[in-house]
Short mmCIF file of C-alpha atoms in Angstrom, two decimals:
data_model
loop_
_atom_site.label_atom_id
_atom_site.label_comp_id
_atom_site.label_asym_id
_atom_site.label_seq_id
_atom_site.Cartn_x
_atom_site.Cartn_y
_atom_site.Cartn_z
CA MET A 1 -0.04 -0.11 -0.17
CA LYS A 2 2.78 2.28 0.83
CA GLU A 3 4.52 1.58 -2.53
CA TYR A 4 0.98 2.70 -4.56
CA TRP A 5 0.88 6.01 -2.70
CA THR A 6 4.64 6.39 -3.30
CA SER A 7 3.94 5.70 -7.14
CA PHE A 8 1.09 8.03 -7.03
CA ALA A 9 2.95 10.97 -5.51
CA SER A 10 5.84 10.54 -8.31
CA LEU A 11 3.18 10.33 -11.18
CA LEU A 12 1.70 13.56 -10.02
CA GLY A 13 5.58 15.45 -9.59
CA VAL A 14 5.93 14.21 -13.04
CA LEU A 15 2.72 15.58 -14.27
CA ALA A 16 2.99 19.00 -12.34
CA PHE A 17 6.83 19.02 -13.95
CA CYS A 18 5.15 18.67 -17.30
CA GLN A 19 2.62 21.44 -16.80
CA SER A 20 5.43 23.49 -15.71
CA LEU A 21 7.52 23.13 -18.74
CA LEU A 22 4.44 23.48 -20.81
CA GLN A 23 3.51 26.80 -19.48
CA VAL A 24 7.25 27.86 -20.04
CA ILE A 25 7.48 26.49 -23.75
CA PHE A 26 3.82 27.95 -24.42
CA PRO A 27 3.05 31.35 -23.36
CA PRO A 28 -0.53 32.37 -22.78
CA GLU A 29 -0.92 34.08 -25.87
CA LEU A 30 0.42 31.04 -27.52
CA ARG A 31 -2.47 28.77 -25.82
CA PHE A 32 -5.00 31.27 -26.75
CA ALA A 33 -3.98 31.55 -30.01
CA CYS A 34 -3.80 27.37 -30.09
CA LEU A 35 -7.54 27.27 -28.35
CA LYS A 36 -8.94 29.65 -30.95
CA PHE A 37 -7.95 27.77 -33.88
CA PHE A 38 -9.45 24.19 -32.48
CA ASN A 39 -12.29 26.35 -32.44
CA ARG A 40 -12.20 27.46 -35.44
CA ILE A 41 -11.57 24.07 -36.99
CA PHE A 42 -14.36 22.56 -34.79
CA HIS A 43 -16.75 25.54 -35.94
CA LEU A 44 -16.02 24.75 -39.56
CA PHE A 45 -16.82 20.95 -39.33
CA SER A 46 -20.29 21.70 -37.12
CA SER A 47 -23.25 21.98 -39.17
CA TYR A 48 -24.47 24.46 -36.48
CA CYS A 49 -24.07 28.27 -36.31
CA TYR A 50 -24.89 30.33 -32.66
CA PHE A 51 -25.98 33.53 -32.28
CA ASP A 52 -25.47 35.58 -28.71
CA ILE A 53 -28.36 37.92 -27.89
CA THR A 54 -26.94 39.72 -24.80
CA GLU A 55 -28.75 41.57 -21.93
CA ILE A 56 -26.99 45.02 -22.48
CA ASP A 57 -25.17 46.12 -25.36
CA GLY A 58 -21.96 48.33 -23.92
CA VAL A 59 -24.18 50.53 -21.51
CA ASN A 60 -27.62 50.28 -23.39
CA THR A 61 -30.36 47.46 -22.79
CA ASN A 62 -30.50 45.61 -26.01
CA GLU A 63 -33.96 45.65 -26.90
CA LEU A 64 -33.66 42.38 -29.12
CA TYR A 65 -33.25 40.62 -25.67
CA ASN A 66 -36.32 41.58 -24.61
CA ALA A 67 -38.25 40.78 -27.51
CA VAL A 68 -37.10 37.56 -27.45
CA GLN A 69 -37.90 37.33 -23.53
CA LEU A 70 -41.32 38.24 -24.14
CA TYR A 71 -41.72 36.06 -27.60
CA LEU A 72 -40.34 32.64 -25.25
CA SER A 73 -43.34 33.46 -23.04
CA SER A 74 -45.58 32.56 -25.41
CA SER A 75 -45.02 29.30 -25.75
CA VAL A 76 -42.75 28.60 -22.40
CA SER A 77 -45.96 28.97 -20.34
CA ILE A 78 -46.92 25.32 -21.73
CA LYS A 79 -43.85 23.59 -22.36
CA GLY A 80 -41.03 24.52 -19.71
CA SER A 81 -41.18 22.64 -16.32
CA ARG A 82 -39.02 24.96 -14.37
CA LEU A 83 -40.29 29.10 -15.18
CA SER A 84 -39.63 32.27 -14.22
CA LEU A 85 -42.41 34.56 -13.26
CA THR A 86 -42.17 38.67 -14.11
CA ARG A 87 -45.06 41.10 -14.08
CA ALA A 88 -44.14 44.49 -15.71
CA LEU A 89 -44.92 48.04 -14.56
CA ASN A 90 -48.30 49.21 -15.92
CA SER A 91 -48.98 45.21 -16.96
CA SER A 92 -52.63 43.35 -16.20
CA ALA A 93 -50.58 39.93 -16.93
CA VAL A 94 -47.66 37.47 -15.64
CA THR A 95 -45.17 36.92 -17.97
CA PHE A 96 -43.33 33.10 -17.98
CA GLY A 97 -39.65 33.18 -18.94
CA LEU A 98 -36.94 30.66 -19.00
CA SER A 99 -35.03 29.85 -15.58
CA ASN A 100 -31.22 30.33 -15.65
CA ASN A 101 -29.43 28.17 -18.00
CA ASP A 102 -32.42 26.34 -19.62
CA CYS A 103 -33.32 25.29 -22.79
CA ILE A 104 -36.55 25.81 -24.90
CA VAL A 105 -37.03 24.18 -28.86
CA ASP A 106 -38.85 26.57 -31.30
CA THR A 107 -40.16 26.23 -34.81
CA PHE A 108 -40.45 28.77 -37.48
CA ASN A 109 -41.58 27.69 -41.18
CA GLY A 110 -40.36 24.21 -40.64
CA VAL A 111 -37.08 25.01 -39.20
CA THR A 112 -35.79 23.89 -35.89
CA LEU A 113 -34.38 26.46 -33.53
CA LEU A 114 -32.97 25.92 -29.91
CA TRP A 115 -32.70 29.02 -27.25
CA GLU A 116 -30.62 28.87 -24.47
CA HIS A 117 -30.82 31.09 -21.80
CA VAL A 118 -27.62 31.60 -20.18
CA VAL A 119 -26.51 33.69 -17.05
CA THR A 120 -23.22 34.27 -15.55
CA GLN A 121 -21.53 35.71 -12.89
CA ARG A 122 -20.05 39.15 -14.18
CA GLN A 123 -16.20 40.06 -13.16
CA ALA A 124 -15.60 42.70 -10.68
CA GLN A 125 -16.04 45.98 -11.94
CA THR A 126 -13.83 49.01 -12.05
CA PHE A 127 -15.62 52.57 -11.21
CA SER A 128 -18.45 53.48 -13.46
CA TRP A 129 -21.07 55.93 -13.54
CA ARG A 130 -23.41 52.96 -14.72
CA PRO A 131 -23.22 49.92 -12.51
CA LEU A 132 -23.85 47.13 -14.39
CA PRO A 133 -26.00 43.91 -12.98
CA GLU A 134 -23.87 41.21 -11.17
CA GLU A 135 -25.36 38.87 -13.21
CA LYS A 136 -24.36 38.83 -16.84
CA ARG A 137 -27.62 37.43 -18.97
CA GLY A 138 -28.25 36.57 -22.37
CA PHE A 139 -29.86 33.92 -24.92
CA THR A 140 -27.82 31.71 -27.53
CA LEU A 141 -29.82 30.87 -30.41
CA ARG A 142 -27.99 27.58 -32.34
CA ILE A 143 -29.62 26.81 -35.86
CA LYS A 144 -28.07 24.93 -38.56
CA LYS A 145 -25.88 26.76 -40.96
CA ARG A 146 -28.39 26.21 -44.04
CA ASP A 147 -31.08 28.39 -42.21
CA LYS A 148 -28.92 31.34 -41.29
CA SER A 149 -30.35 33.61 -44.10
CA LEU A 150 -33.70 32.69 -42.57
CA VAL A 151 -33.24 34.07 -39.11
CA LEU A 152 -31.58 37.25 -40.09
CA ASP A 153 -34.10 37.99 -42.88
CA SER A 154 -37.12 36.95 -41.48
CA TYR A 155 -37.66 35.40 -38.20
CA LEU A 156 -36.19 38.22 -35.78
CA ASP A 157 -38.58 40.51 -37.37
CA TYR A 158 -41.03 37.87 -36.57
CA ILE A 159 -40.01 38.01 -32.50
CA MET A 160 -39.71 41.70 -32.50
CA GLU A 161 -43.80 41.80 -34.26
CA LYS A 162 -45.14 39.00 -31.83
CA ALA A 163 -43.16 41.17 -28.74
CA ASN A 164 -44.89 44.09 -29.56
CA GLU A 165 -48.16 42.85 -29.86
CA ILE A 166 -47.44 41.04 -26.21
CA ARG A 167 -46.33 43.86 -24.63
CA ARG A 168 -49.83 45.84 -26.22
CA LYS A 169 -52.12 43.07 -24.71
CA ASN A 170 -50.21 43.16 -21.28
CA GLN A 171 -49.90 46.78 -20.88
CA ASP A 172 -53.19 48.36 -19.42
CA ARG A 173 -55.39 50.44 -21.90
CA LEU A 174 -55.46 54.31 -21.79
CA LEU A 175 -57.85 56.85 -22.03
CA TYR A 176 -56.96 59.72 -23.38
CA THR A 177 -58.71 63.32 -23.40
CA ASN A 178 -57.12 66.73 -24.98
CA SER A 179 -55.85 68.97 -22.19
CA ARG A 180 -58.50 72.06 -21.48
CA GLY A 181 -57.84 75.14 -23.49
CA GLY A 182 -54.84 73.29 -25.10
CA SER A 183 -52.67 73.33 -22.42
CA LEU A 184 -49.61 71.02 -22.16
CA ASP A 185 -49.04 68.39 -18.93
CA SER A 186 -45.99 68.51 -16.98
CA ARG A 187 -44.16 66.52 -20.13
CA GLY A 188 -45.04 68.67 -22.52
CA HIS A 189 -48.11 66.55 -24.03
CA PRO A 190 -51.53 67.92 -25.19
CA TRP A 191 -53.34 64.74 -24.10
CA GLU A 192 -54.52 63.58 -20.30
CA SER A 193 -54.66 59.73 -19.52
CA VAL A 194 -56.29 57.56 -16.98
CA PRO A 195 -56.55 54.00 -16.87
CA PHE A 196 -59.19 52.62 -19.41
CA LYS A 197 -61.09 49.76 -17.35
CA HIS A 198 -64.48 49.56 -19.71
CA PRO A 199 -65.96 46.21 -19.55
CA SER A 200 -67.79 46.33 -22.44
CA THR A 201 -67.15 43.63 -25.19
CA PHE A 202 -68.62 42.46 -28.55
CA ASP A 203 -70.03 39.12 -26.60
CA THR A 204 -71.89 41.62 -24.08
CA LEU A 205 -72.74 44.34 -26.42
CA ALA A 206 -76.52 43.73 -27.20
CA MET A 207 -76.93 44.08 -31.17
CA ASP A 208 -77.49 41.69 -33.79
CA PRO A 209 -75.62 38.98 -33.82
CA VAL A 210 -74.94 39.00 -37.78
CA LYS A 211 -74.45 42.64 -37.91
CA LYS A 212 -71.95 42.14 -34.68
CA LYS A 213 -69.99 39.73 -36.84
CA GLU A 214 -69.40 42.04 -39.95
CA ILE A 215 -68.30 44.85 -37.65
CA MET A 216 -65.57 42.13 -35.70
CA ASP A 217 -64.33 41.08 -39.17
CA ASP A 218 -64.05 44.37 -40.50
CA LEU A 219 -61.65 45.63 -37.50
CA LYS A 220 -59.67 42.18 -37.52
CA ASP A 221 -59.20 42.86 -41.38
CA PHE A 222 -58.22 46.13 -40.75
CA ALA A 223 -55.75 45.35 -37.87
CA ASN A 224 -54.15 42.61 -40.01
CA GLY A 225 -54.07 44.62 -43.40
CA GLN A 226 -50.36 46.71 -43.05
CA SER A 227 -49.40 44.99 -46.56
CA PHE A 228 -53.10 45.40 -48.18
CA TYR A 229 -52.95 48.59 -47.16
CA GLN A 230 -49.05 49.64 -48.57
CA LYS A 231 -49.77 47.71 -51.59
CA THR A 232 -52.78 49.54 -52.16
CA GLY A 233 -50.91 53.31 -51.00
CA ARG A 234 -53.89 54.05 -48.81
CA ALA A 235 -52.99 54.96 -45.69
CA TRP A 236 -53.06 52.77 -42.84
CA LYS A 237 -56.67 54.12 -40.78
CA ARG A 238 -60.36 53.42 -41.19
CA GLY A 239 -63.20 55.43 -39.81
CA TYR A 240 -66.73 54.71 -38.61
CA LEU A 241 -69.43 56.34 -37.70
CA LEU A 242 -72.31 55.37 -35.08
CA TYR A 243 -75.74 57.11 -35.59
CA GLY A 244 -78.72 56.48 -33.83
CA PRO A 245 -81.23 57.27 -30.80
CA PRO A 246 -79.62 57.93 -27.47
CA GLY A 247 -79.02 54.57 -25.31
CA THR A 248 -78.82 52.50 -28.23
CA GLY A 249 -75.01 51.54 -27.03
CA LYS A 250 -72.49 53.89 -28.97
CA SER A 251 -70.28 54.40 -26.04
CA SER A 252 -70.12 50.66 -25.28
CA MET A 253 -69.73 50.17 -29.05
CA ILE A 254 -66.60 52.36 -28.92
CA ALA A 255 -65.62 50.43 -25.78
CA ALA A 256 -65.81 46.90 -26.94
CA MET A 257 -63.91 47.93 -30.21
CA ALA A 258 -60.94 49.31 -27.96
CA ASN A 259 -61.33 45.52 -25.77
CA TYR A 260 -61.21 43.50 -29.24
CA LEU A 261 -58.11 45.26 -30.71
CA SER A 262 -56.25 46.33 -27.61
CA TYR A 263 -56.26 49.54 -28.67
CA ASP A 264 -55.97 53.13 -26.85
CA ILE A 265 -58.67 55.73 -26.56
CA TYR A 266 -58.66 59.29 -27.56
CA ASP A 267 -61.25 60.96 -26.18
CA LEU A 268 -61.23 64.34 -28.31
CA GLU A 269 -62.90 67.24 -27.07
CA LEU A 270 -64.10 69.68 -29.85
CA THR A 271 -64.76 72.64 -27.88
CA GLU A 272 -61.89 72.97 -26.04
CA VAL A 273 -59.57 73.26 -29.63
CA HIS A 274 -59.87 76.54 -30.77
CA ASN A 275 -58.23 76.27 -34.34
CA ASN A 276 -57.00 73.62 -37.21
CA SER A 277 -53.54 74.24 -36.56
CA GLU A 278 -53.87 72.80 -33.00
CA LEU A 279 -56.36 69.99 -34.05
CA ARG A 280 -53.34 69.08 -36.56
CA LYS A 281 -50.93 68.84 -33.15
CA LEU A 282 -53.39 67.36 -31.40
CA LEU A 283 -53.53 64.38 -34.60
CA MET A 284 -49.44 64.60 -34.17
CA LYS A 285 -49.45 63.66 -30.62
CA THR A 286 -51.54 60.23 -30.89
CA SER A 287 -49.84 56.81 -30.87
CA SER A 288 -50.74 54.25 -33.43
CA LYS A 289 -53.39 51.83 -32.30
CA SER A 290 -55.50 53.69 -30.88
CA ILE A 291 -59.08 54.78 -31.91
CA ILE A 292 -59.60 58.77 -32.18
CA VAL A 293 -63.32 59.40 -30.92
CA ILE A 294 -65.30 62.62 -31.36
CA GLU A 295 -68.47 62.06 -29.69
CA ASP A 296 -71.88 63.95 -30.61
CA ILE A 297 -70.59 65.74 -33.57
CA ASP A 298 -73.51 67.21 -34.45
CA CYS A 299 -73.77 68.95 -31.11
CA SER A 300 -69.62 70.01 -30.72
CA ILE A 301 -69.68 72.54 -32.83
CA ASN A 302 -71.15 74.12 -35.99
CA LEU A 303 -69.31 73.15 -39.50
CA THR A 304 -69.76 75.02 -42.90
CA ASN A 305 -67.95 74.62 -46.19
CA LYS A 306 -68.20 78.04 -47.17
CA LYS A 307 -67.95 81.03 -45.07
CA ASN A 308 -70.30 83.10 -43.90
CA ILE A 309 -71.42 86.20 -45.78
CA ASN A 310 -72.72 89.09 -42.85
CA ASN A 311 -74.99 92.14 -43.88
CA ARG A 312 -71.74 94.30 -44.28
CA GLY A 313 -70.46 92.08 -47.23
CA THR A 314 -67.29 90.39 -44.76
CA ARG A 315 -66.57 87.08 -44.51
CA ASN A 316 -66.58 85.44 -40.65
CA TYR A 317 -65.93 81.84 -40.39
CA PRO A 318 -68.71 79.94 -38.76
CA GLU A 319 -68.70 80.22 -34.51
CA MET A 320 -67.64 77.47 -31.92
CA ARG A 321 -68.75 76.96 -28.91
CA CYS A 322 -65.92 77.21 -26.38
CA GLY A 323 -65.46 74.93 -23.26
CA SER A 324 -66.17 77.97 -20.64
CA GLY A 325 -69.42 79.12 -22.91
CA SER A 326 -68.04 81.86 -25.05
CA VAL A 327 -67.87 82.16 -28.48
CA CYS A 328 -64.70 81.81 -30.50
CA GLY A 329 -64.42 83.29 -33.87
CA GLU A 330 -65.17 86.70 -35.07
CA ASP A 331 -63.56 88.60 -31.64
CA GLY A 332 -60.95 85.56 -31.24
CA GLY A 333 -60.08 84.63 -34.32
CA ASN A 334 -59.86 80.91 -33.53
CA SER A 335 -62.36 78.64 -35.43
CA ILE A 336 -62.34 75.02 -36.62
CA THR A 337 -63.51 74.67 -39.81
CA LEU A 338 -65.05 72.07 -41.84
CA SER A 339 -62.05 71.85 -44.05
CA GLY A 340 -59.87 71.32 -41.06
CA LEU A 341 -61.89 68.57 -39.51
CA LEU A 342 -61.47 66.74 -42.78
CA ASN A 343 -57.72 67.13 -43.06
CA PHE A 344 -57.93 65.62 -39.72
CA THR A 345 -59.56 62.71 -40.62
CA ASP A 346 -58.20 62.28 -44.37
CA GLY A 347 -55.92 64.73 -45.37
CA LEU A 348 -52.18 64.95 -45.29
CA TRP A 349 -52.01 65.15 -41.49
CA SER A 350 -53.90 61.93 -40.90
CA CYS A 351 -51.11 60.11 -42.35
CA CYS A 352 -48.53 60.92 -40.15
CA GLY A 353 -49.30 57.79 -37.46
CA SER A 354 -50.74 54.22 -38.94
CA GLU A 355 -52.90 52.03 -37.49
CA ARG A 356 -55.81 53.95 -36.38
CA ILE A 357 -59.22 53.98 -36.71
CA PHE A 358 -61.51 57.32 -36.55
CA VAL A 359 -65.13 56.91 -35.11
CA PHE A 360 -67.85 59.63 -35.08
CA THR A 361 -70.96 59.65 -33.04
CA THR A 362 -74.08 60.97 -33.58
CA ASN A 363 -77.85 61.01 -32.74
CA HIS A 364 -78.57 63.14 -36.02
CA ILE A 365 -77.13 61.84 -39.18
CA GLU A 366 -78.91 64.24 -41.24
CA LYS A 367 -77.51 67.07 -39.38
CA LEU A 368 -74.02 66.64 -40.78
CA ASP A 369 -72.12 67.87 -44.12
CA PRO A 370 -72.25 65.22 -46.47
CA ALA A 371 -68.27 65.70 -47.02
CA LEU A 372 -68.02 64.09 -43.69
CA LEU A 373 -70.01 60.98 -44.51
CA ARG A 374 -68.38 59.86 -47.85
CA SER A 375 -66.19 56.58 -48.06
CA GLY A 376 -62.26 57.63 -47.13
CA ARG A 377 -63.78 59.51 -44.20
CA MET A 378 -66.50 57.71 -42.60
CA ASP A 379 -65.34 54.11 -44.46
CA MET A 380 -68.45 52.00 -42.27
CA HIS A 381 -71.70 53.59 -41.24
CA ILE A 382 -73.20 51.66 -38.36
CA TYR A 383 -76.62 52.33 -37.19
CA MET A 384 -77.75 51.71 -33.74
CA ASN A 385 -81.17 50.72 -33.71
CA TYR A 386 -83.83 50.35 -31.01
CA CYS A 387 -83.52 47.16 -29.17
CA SER A 388 -84.76 43.84 -31.25
CA TYR A 389 -85.15 40.36 -30.32
CA PRO A 390 -81.46 39.10 -30.98
CA ALA A 391 -80.41 41.99 -28.88
CA LEU A 392 -83.16 41.26 -26.24
CA LYS A 393 -81.73 37.70 -25.74
CA ILE A 394 -78.14 38.71 -25.26
CA LEU A 395 -79.56 41.33 -22.65
CA LEU A 396 -81.51 38.53 -20.83
CA LYS A 397 -78.33 36.26 -20.78
CA ASN A 398 -76.08 39.33 -19.33
CA TYR A 399 -78.46 40.48 -16.26
CA LEU A 400 -80.48 37.35 -15.37
CA GLY A 401 -78.02 34.52 -16.53
CA TYR A 402 -81.46 33.75 -18.90
CA GLU A 403 -80.72 30.90 -22.08
CA GLU A 404 -83.76 31.17 -24.80
CA SER A 405 -84.45 27.64 -23.37
CA ASP A 406 -84.31 28.98 -19.79
CA LEU A 407 -88.12 30.61 -20.90
CA ASP A 408 -91.53 29.40 -21.54
CA ASP A 409 -92.29 29.40 -25.49
CA ASP A 410 -95.28 31.49 -24.58
CA VAL A 411 -93.04 34.33 -23.15
CA LEU A 412 -90.58 33.97 -26.09
CA ASN A 413 -93.49 34.93 -28.29
CA GLU A 414 -94.83 37.31 -26.66
CA LEU A 415 -91.56 39.09 -26.64
CA ALA A 416 -90.71 39.21 -30.05
CA GLU A 417 -94.05 40.45 -31.06
CA VAL A 418 -93.79 43.52 -28.95
CA VAL A 419 -90.10 44.02 -28.79
CA ASP A 420 -90.05 45.71 -32.25
CA LYS A 421 -93.27 47.85 -31.63
CA ALA A 422 -92.02 49.03 -28.29
CA GLU A 423 -89.12 51.17 -29.87
CA MET A 424 -86.92 51.04 -26.44
CA THR A 425 -83.08 51.10 -26.18
CA PRO A 426 -81.04 48.82 -24.73
CA ALA A 427 -80.81 51.16 -22.25
CA ASP A 428 -83.81 51.50 -21.17
CA ILE A 429 -84.28 47.56 -21.17
CA SER A 430 -80.98 47.40 -19.34
CA GLU A 431 -82.21 49.48 -16.12
CA VAL A 432 -85.55 47.39 -16.00
CA LEU A 433 -83.73 44.24 -15.55
CA ILE A 434 -80.93 45.74 -13.12
CA LYS A 435 -83.67 46.71 -10.94
CA ASN A 436 -85.55 43.53 -10.31
CA ARG A 437 -81.83 41.27 -11.10
CA ARG A 438 -82.64 39.51 -8.05
CA TYR A 439 -85.82 38.33 -9.01
CA LYS A 440 -86.03 36.85 -12.11
CA GLN A 441 -89.11 36.38 -13.02
CA LYS A 442 -90.19 39.22 -11.90
CA ALA A 443 -87.44 40.98 -14.20
CA VAL A 444 -89.07 39.08 -17.16
CA SER A 445 -92.76 39.95 -16.45
CA GLU A 446 -92.25 43.66 -15.92
CA LEU A 447 -90.26 44.02 -18.57
CA LEU A 448 -92.99 42.67 -20.78
CA GLU A 449 -95.72 44.49 -19.08
CA ALA A 450 -93.07 47.50 -20.20
CA PHE A 451 -93.02 46.34 -23.89
CA LYS A 452 -96.81 46.73 -24.02
CA THR A 453 -97.25 49.48 -22.27
CA ARG A 454 -94.93 51.20 -24.63
CA ALA A 455 -95.68 49.90 -27.48
CA GLU A 456 -99.68 50.68 -27.24
CA ARG A 457 -98.53 54.76 -26.33
CA ASN A 458 -96.33 54.62 -29.71
CA LEU A 459 -99.32 53.72 -31.63
CA ASN A 460 -101.97 55.95 -30.09
CA SER A 461 -99.74 58.67 -30.72
CA GLY A 462 -99.53 57.61 -34.30
CA SER A 463 -95.21 57.38 -34.11
CA LEU A 464 -95.00 53.56 -35.01
CA ARG A 465 -93.61 53.54 -38.18
CA GLU A 466 -93.51 50.22 -40.22
CA LYS A 467 -90.47 48.82 -40.48
CA ASN A 468 -88.94 45.37 -42.22
CA SER A 469 -86.11 43.18 -41.38
CA ASP A 470 -83.78 45.19 -42.74
CA ASP A 471 -84.24 48.87 -42.12
CA MET A 472 -84.78 50.16 -45.32
CA GLU A 473 -86.21 53.29 -44.49
CA ASP A 474 -83.17 54.05 -42.01
CA GLU A 475 -80.99 53.60 -44.95
CA GLU A 476 -83.06 55.21 -47.22
CA GLU A 477 -82.71 57.96 -44.43
CA GLU A 478 -79.09 58.14 -44.51
CA LYS A 479 -78.82 58.03 -48.49
CA ARG A 480 -81.07 61.33 -48.65
CA ALA A 481 -78.67 63.01 -45.84
CA LEU A 482 -75.38 62.18 -48.28
CA GLU A 483 -77.06 62.94 -51.64
CA SER A 484 -78.93 66.14 -50.57
CA PRO A 485 -76.53 68.76 -49.03
CA LYS A 486 -78.10 72.26 -47.34
CA GLU A 487 -77.71 75.17 -48.80
CA GLY A 488 -74.41 76.62 -47.67
CA SER A 489 -73.76 73.11 -46.16
CA GLU A 490 -74.43 74.13 -42.97
CA PHE A 491 -76.47 73.31 -40.04
CA GLU A 492 -79.46 74.74 -39.75
CA GLU A 493 -80.58 73.76 -36.25
CA PRO A 494 -78.53 74.24 -33.22
CA CYS A 495 -78.13 71.68 -30.72
CA LYS A 496 -81.44 71.62 -28.27
CA LYS A 497 -79.24 72.11 -25.61
CA GLU A 498 -77.62 75.23 -27.11
CA GLU A 499 -81.54 76.54 -27.50
CA GLU A 500 -82.20 75.97 -24.00
CA ASP A 501 -79.00 77.79 -22.52
CA GLU A 502 -79.99 80.82 -24.69
CA GLU A 503 -83.59 80.92 -24.11
CA ASN A 504 -82.00 80.55 -19.99
CA MET A 505 -79.97 83.55 -20.69
CA LYS A 506 -82.57 85.65 -21.85
#
């Protein structure tokens, strides 16, 4: 046994001597060159190539690293067995990620790719104005050499696009409004924002399912139509006009559109905008993937396509009601013209951003200038009608949890027969259901009684109109509004609210 340990010690001595001899013969520079040479030989005969994506590039954060982390989180949540969880600021979702030094396999266009999350300890740092993290993080992508062009040409762009989509869906949506009097906030922005938490969706929206699907398909085609708009040379924007009686769900429709597309909303208050130049500046400060809303356009301002001529023969712009109740125009020299609003929606300045939707709402489409209603400005006109039988079934399900099979056939027949004659808005029906939501049978009975009472009153007052299933008369009314512009292209009747204010002042 003693001889064995003596031989072992002698062997260690020989190895130490050889190592010292090699260090003398082969200096560190030569050894490093040899190692580099052998690595090149290895990679030359290897069928794989590697891409390193570090978290920090010099002193700046690598945007591609964050994009890869978000992209992999969409598939890691299913495939990974050991995950890291994060939640970003202003985010409504938890993000899954690869743990340290873990791997995951991805496929793209039939090509297999291997991602590895590499985490190592950073060496001791010297003094720096911006201290770096203690850990050095990065992703290593391994692919076959023949697929190298695929990664550089399209795969990385695909990752960036998917990461932006995930980031937008996870981030809380915002509701913006323009600052009073055109003032700027502390960051120099003309928009003020609050979190947008409206729960309306297309599933809860009381509307005919066929018409609802048509709107959803149009929105989806728009959101996925970047290449189409580029190919046709059109600005990537779309306009919607929501019109109909008050209480028919125009605001709920806007919220459902925003939740469906995960877009922010810019609620533009025209009475706080002094002139066309300020209107353009507001447009320039809106972001892509947003919905720009102008509600009650017929009550906001009086627009004209031509200048008014007074008794002295001088030309003045039409009056605009300011937020404080004063009149801007002749005295202040500030006003919004129809031309300025048209340029806002369809002019050169409307193309300063991409993937934006303009939504106008009105209770009286006949008061709008035909120039606002043509295609390219208002591409899709959506008539928000009184509650129909298909919409009523949605309301019964939302408020009472009733499916069609939960009600008696006699009750369903009575509701179907009287709902169109009653001409009640979804808001009116919702109030009846909310009041009695704890007593479902009572809610249905009171709703049926309200339908009958309203239908009888409409019949006695002579306000009940003959309507067919396609609402042909409503479409004819819109068509007449488009084809018969008023003299001077200005509105003859002011809003009722403004008339009452003027009468009170007298």
